[in-house]
Amino acid sequence: MKGTDYFADALGIKEHEVKDGYAKVSMQIQKTHTNALGFTHGGAIFSLADYAFALACNYGDNVAVAVEVDIKFLRPTVEGDCLTAEATRVSDGKTTGLYHVAVRKDDKLVAFFSGLAFKK
Ligand SMILES: CC(C)(COP(=O)(O)OP(=O)(O)OC[C@H]1O[C@@H](n2cnc3c(N)ncnc32)[C@H](O)[C@@H]1OP(=O)(O)O)[C@@H](O)C(=O)NCCC(=O)NCCS
């Protein structure tokens, strides 16, 4: 991906592996990522998954924007947990790409994200 994603930086997201159609990132859950229930905020989990999606579909010179995304929150997490998000391309059309992103704490699935990207 060209340029800097300041929002991902502000959340403390780290990149582990990025290649065409694939990305793995992680985020250590801080107090500022939590909601009033003491669980990780859905918006923080969404942003982690969305960043993995963005890296996978904007690899190298590729430029793509999200047109539709969906997320299911399957398991709560808390401050101190480390979440990983792994994005994989499952369809690669002329104008669109479909990606699945699994957010995990260790081997447990925390959220499942699906994103459709439009290639510019
Ligand atoms: C909604 C929800 C309770 C439904 O769960 P379910 O599909 O019926 O499945 P389960 O009851 O087996 O719960 C799934 C896991 O979440 C854990 N869990 C559920 N409620 C929990 C709670 N209040 N505190 C801690 N862990 C909890 C369960 O222990 C289980 O983990 P395990 O498989 O390691 O034992 C669960 O999907 C969930 O908590 N999702 C996350 C919601 C969330 O954090 N949203 C974003 C911020 S509001």
mmCIF file of C-alpha atoms and ligand atoms in Angstrom:
data_model
loop_
_atom_site.group_PDB
_atom_site.id
_atom_site.type_symbol
_atom_site.label_atom_id
_atom_site.label_comp_id
_atom_site.label_asym_id
_atom_site.label_seq_id
_atom_site.Cartn_x
_atom_site.Cartn_y
_atom_site.Cartn_z
ATOM 1 C CA MET A 1 0.000 0.000 0.000
ATOM 2 C CA LYS A 2 1.303 3.441 -0.887
ATOM 3 C CA GLY A 3 1.276 6.189 1.745
ATOM 4 C CA THR A 4 0.671 6.102 5.493
ATOM 5 C CA ASP A 5 -2.514 4.961 7.220
ATOM 6 C CA TYR A 6 -2.525 7.322 10.189
ATOM 7 C CA PHE A 7 -5.619 5.735 11.739
ATOM 8 C CA ALA A 8 -4.030 2.264 11.793
ATOM 9 C CA ASP A 9 -0.902 3.827 13.326
ATOM 10 C CA ALA A 10 -2.986 5.573 16.005
ATOM 11 C CA LEU A 11 -4.599 2.235 16.945
ATOM 12 C CA GLY A 12 -1.164 0.595 17.273
ATOM 13 C CA ILE A 13 -1.727 -1.951 14.487
ATOM 14 C CA LYS A 14 1.391 -3.862 13.409
ATOM 15 C CA GLU A 15 1.943 -5.487 10.009
ATOM 16 C CA HIS A 16 3.340 -9.028 9.973
ATOM 17 C CA GLU A 17 3.000 -10.254 6.387
ATOM 18 C CA VAL A 18 1.632 -8.621 3.262
ATOM 19 C CA LYS A 19 1.498 -10.038 -0.259
ATOM 20 C CA ASP A 20 -0.874 -9.839 -3.196
ATOM 21 C CA GLY A 21 -4.309 -10.841 -1.906
ATOM 22 C CA TYR A 22 -3.103 -11.601 1.631
ATOM 23 C CA ALA A 23 -2.240 -9.700 4.810
ATOM 24 C CA LYS A 24 -1.686 -10.489 8.485
ATOM 25 C CA VAL A 25 -1.729 -7.739 11.133
ATOM 26 C CA SER A 26 -2.065 -7.567 14.916
ATOM 27 C CA MET A 27 -3.171 -5.209 17.674
ATOM 28 C CA GLN A 28 -2.509 -5.360 21.410
ATOM 29 C CA ILE A 29 -5.724 -4.362 23.165
ATOM 30 C CA GLN A 30 -5.230 -1.241 25.322
ATOM 31 C CA LYS A 31 -7.743 0.385 27.662
ATOM 32 C CA THR A 32 -8.475 2.950 24.937
ATOM 33 C CA HIS A 33 -9.686 0.092 22.675
ATOM 34 C CA THR A 34 -12.376 -0.976 25.180
ATOM 35 C CA ASN A 35 -16.033 -0.090 25.588
ATOM 36 C CA ALA A 36 -18.175 0.620 28.664
ATOM 37 C CA LEU A 37 -18.680 -3.129 29.222
ATOM 38 C CA GLY A 38 -14.925 -3.637 29.533
ATOM 39 C CA PHE A 39 -14.738 -5.598 26.268
ATOM 40 C CA THR A 40 -12.800 -4.681 23.132
ATOM 41 C CA HIS A 41 -14.811 -2.082 21.212
ATOM 42 C CA GLY A 42 -16.485 -3.403 18.070
ATOM 43 C CA GLY A 43 -15.114 -0.416 16.167
ATOM 44 C CA ALA A 44 -11.544 -1.308 17.138
ATOM 45 C CA ILE A 45 -11.993 -4.924 15.987
ATOM 46 C CA PHE A 46 -13.622 -3.698 12.785
ATOM 47 C CA SER A 47 -10.695 -1.324 12.139
ATOM 48 C CA LEU A 48 -8.149 -4.124 12.627
ATOM 49 C CA ALA A 49 -10.003 -6.369 10.157
ATOM 50 C CA ASP A 50 -10.537 -3.484 7.738
ATOM 51 C CA TYR A 51 -6.825 -2.650 7.722
ATOM 52 C CA ALA A 52 -5.877 -6.256 6.899
ATOM 53 C CA PHE A 53 -8.461 -6.093 4.068
ATOM 54 C CA ALA A 54 -7.015 -2.775 2.822
ATOM 55 C CA LEU A 55 -3.437 -4.093 2.791
ATOM 56 C CA ALA A 56 -4.404 -7.272 0.942
ATOM 57 C CA CYS A 57 -6.270 -5.463 -1.840
ATOM 58 C CA ASN A 58 -3.886 -2.484 -2.180
ATOM 59 C CA TYR A 59 -0.714 -4.532 -2.521
ATOM 60 C CA GLY A 60 2.026 -2.958 -4.665
ATOM 61 C CA ASP A 61 0.530 -0.717 -7.366
ATOM 62 C CA ASN A 62 -3.002 -2.057 -6.811
ATOM 63 C CA VAL A 63 -5.550 0.567 -5.779
ATOM 64 C CA ALA A 64 -8.922 -0.558 -4.456
ATOM 65 C CA VAL A 65 -11.671 0.870 -2.266
ATOM 66 C CA ALA A 66 -14.222 -0.908 -0.095
ATOM 67 C CA VAL A 67 -17.794 -0.909 -1.406
ATOM 68 C CA GLU A 68 -19.454 -3.297 1.053
ATOM 69 C CA VAL A 69 -18.270 -4.935 4.249
ATOM 70 C CA ASP A 70 -19.825 -7.103 6.928
ATOM 71 C CA ILE A 71 -18.572 -8.262 10.310
ATOM 72 C CA LYS A 72 -19.733 -10.798 12.878
ATOM 73 C CA PHE A 73 -18.448 -10.440 16.471
ATOM 74 C CA LEU A 74 -18.213 -13.994 17.802
ATOM 75 C CA ARG A 75 -16.297 -13.826 21.069
ATOM 76 C CA PRO A 76 -15.443 -10.974 23.485
ATOM 77 C CA THR A 77 -11.860 -9.964 24.298
ATOM 78 C CA VAL A 78 -10.377 -7.594 26.876
ATOM 79 C CA GLU A 79 -7.469 -5.258 27.606
ATOM 80 C CA GLY A 80 -4.142 -7.106 27.350
ATOM 81 C CA ASP A 81 -5.302 -9.541 24.670
ATOM 82 C CA CYS A 82 -3.420 -9.623 21.367
ATOM 83 C CA LEU A 83 -5.665 -9.920 18.297
ATOM 84 C CA THR A 84 -4.493 -10.926 14.837
ATOM 85 C CA ALA A 85 -6.390 -10.348 11.598
ATOM 86 C CA GLU A 86 -5.637 -12.451 8.533
ATOM 87 C CA ALA A 87 -7.120 -11.336 5.200
ATOM 88 C CA THR A 88 -7.390 -13.711 2.243
ATOM 89 C CA ARG A 89 -8.724 -12.998 -1.244
ATOM 90 C CA VAL A 90 -11.427 -15.489 -2.191
ATOM 91 C CA SER A 91 -12.509 -13.992 -5.546
ATOM 92 C CA ASP A 92 -10.564 -11.840 -8.030
ATOM 93 C CA GLY A 93 -12.784 -10.314 -10.732
ATOM 94 C CA LYS A 94 -12.018 -7.655 -13.363
ATOM 95 C CA THR A 95 -13.520 -4.871 -11.243
ATOM 96 C CA THR A 96 -14.096 -6.386 -7.806
ATOM 97 C CA GLY A 97 -12.297 -8.550 -5.265
ATOM 98 C CA LEU A 98 -13.872 -10.415 -2.366
ATOM 99 C CA TYR A 99 -11.876 -10.898 0.819
ATOM 100 C CA HIS A 100 -12.459 -12.834 4.039
ATOM 101 C CA VAL A 101 -10.758 -11.693 7.235
ATOM 102 C CA ALA A 102 -10.493 -13.880 10.338
ATOM 103 C CA VAL A 103 -9.775 -12.028 13.600
ATOM 104 C CA ARG A 104 -8.356 -14.341 16.234
ATOM 105 C CA LYS A 105 -7.057 -14.362 19.790
ATOM 106 C CA ASP A 106 -4.596 -17.264 19.747
ATOM 107 C CA ASP A 107 -6.510 -19.979 17.840
ATOM 108 C CA LYS A 108 -9.981 -18.696 18.839
ATOM 109 C CA LEU A 109 -12.088 -16.869 16.255
ATOM 110 C CA VAL A 110 -13.077 -13.447 17.657
ATOM 111 C CA ALA A 111 -14.693 -11.964 14.533
ATOM 112 C CA PHE A 112 -15.301 -12.794 10.888
ATOM 113 C CA PHE A 113 -15.243 -9.989 8.284
ATOM 114 C CA SER A 114 -16.164 -10.124 4.631
ATOM 115 C CA GLY A 115 -15.267 -7.248 2.292
ATOM 116 C CA LEU A 116 -15.945 -6.440 -1.357
ATOM 117 C CA ALA A 117 -13.380 -4.118 -2.962
ATOM 118 C CA PHE A 118 -13.696 -2.133 -6.198
ATOM 119 C CA LYS A 119 -10.480 -1.962 -8.197
ATOM 120 C CA LYS A 120 -9.653 1.572 -9.376
HETATM 121 C C1 LIG B 1 -23.017 -12.821 21.453
HETATM 122 C C2 LIG B 1 -22.268 -14.030 22.012
HETATM 123 C C3 LIG B 1 -22.327 -14.033 23.548
HETATM 124 C C4 LIG B 1 -22.950 -15.264 21.497
HETATM 125 O O1 LIG B 1 -22.187 -16.362 21.797
HETATM 126 P P1 LIG B 1 -22.613 -17.804 21.234
HETATM 127 O O2 LIG B 1 -22.547 -17.786 19.745
HETATM 128 O O3 LIG B 1 -23.912 -18.182 21.830
HETATM 129 O O4 LIG B 1 -21.427 -18.724 21.714
HETATM 130 P P2 LIG B 1 -20.880 -19.018 23.187
HETATM 131 O O5 LIG B 1 -21.919 -18.731 24.240
HETATM 132 O O6 LIG B 1 -20.302 -20.384 23.112
HETATM 133 O O7 LIG B 1 -19.727 -17.923 23.363
HETATM 134 C C5 LIG B 1 -18.657 -17.855 22.472
HETATM 135 C C6 LIG B 1 -17.399 -17.591 23.275
HETATM 136 O O8 LIG B 1 -17.524 -16.300 23.887
HETATM 137 C C7 LIG B 1 -17.301 -16.434 25.307
HETATM 138 N N1 LIG B 1 -18.173 -15.481 25.996
HETATM 139 C C8 LIG B 1 -19.484 -15.279 25.760
HETATM 140 N N2 LIG B 1 -19.947 -14.323 26.592
HETATM 141 C C9 LIG B 1 -18.903 -13.925 27.343
HETATM 142 C C10 LIG B 1 -18.738 -12.964 28.374
HETATM 143 N N3 LIG B 1 -19.745 -12.205 28.811
HETATM 144 N N4 LIG B 1 -17.513 -12.813 28.899
HETATM 145 C C11 LIG B 1 -16.467 -13.546 28.482
HETATM 146 N N5 LIG B 1 -16.555 -14.476 27.516
HETATM 147 C C12 LIG B 1 -17.761 -14.671 26.964
HETATM 148 C C13 LIG B 1 -17.688 -17.863 25.609
HETATM 149 O O9 LIG B 1 -17.041 -18.310 26.804
HETATM 150 C C14 LIG B 1 -17.168 -18.599 24.381
HETATM 151 O O10 LIG B 1 -15.766 -18.772 24.463
HETATM 152 P P3 LIG B 1 -15.099 -20.251 24.496
HETATM 153 O O11 LIG B 1 -15.541 -20.938 23.234
HETATM 154 O O12 LIG B 1 -13.636 -19.975 24.534
HETATM 155 O O13 LIG B 1 -15.626 -20.907 25.724
HETATM 156 C C15 LIG B 1 -20.785 -14.024 21.537
HETATM 157 O O14 LIG B 1 -20.773 -14.236 20.132
HETATM 158 C C16 LIG B 1 -20.069 -12.737 21.868
HETATM 159 O O15 LIG B 1 -19.858 -12.393 23.042
HETATM 160 N N6 LIG B 1 -19.634 -12.023 20.812
HETATM 161 C C17 LIG B 1 -18.817 -10.831 20.972
HETATM 162 C C18 LIG B 1 -19.687 -9.591 21.169
HETATM 163 C C19 LIG B 1 -18.809 -8.371 21.179
HETATM 164 O O16 LIG B 1 -17.794 -8.345 21.844
HETATM 165 N N7 LIG B 1 -19.208 -7.350 20.354
HETATM 166 C C20 LIG B 1 -18.378 -6.182 20.104
HETATM 167 C C21 LIG B 1 -18.372 -5.189 21.213
HETATM 168 S S1 LIG B 1 -20.019 -4.818 21.905
#
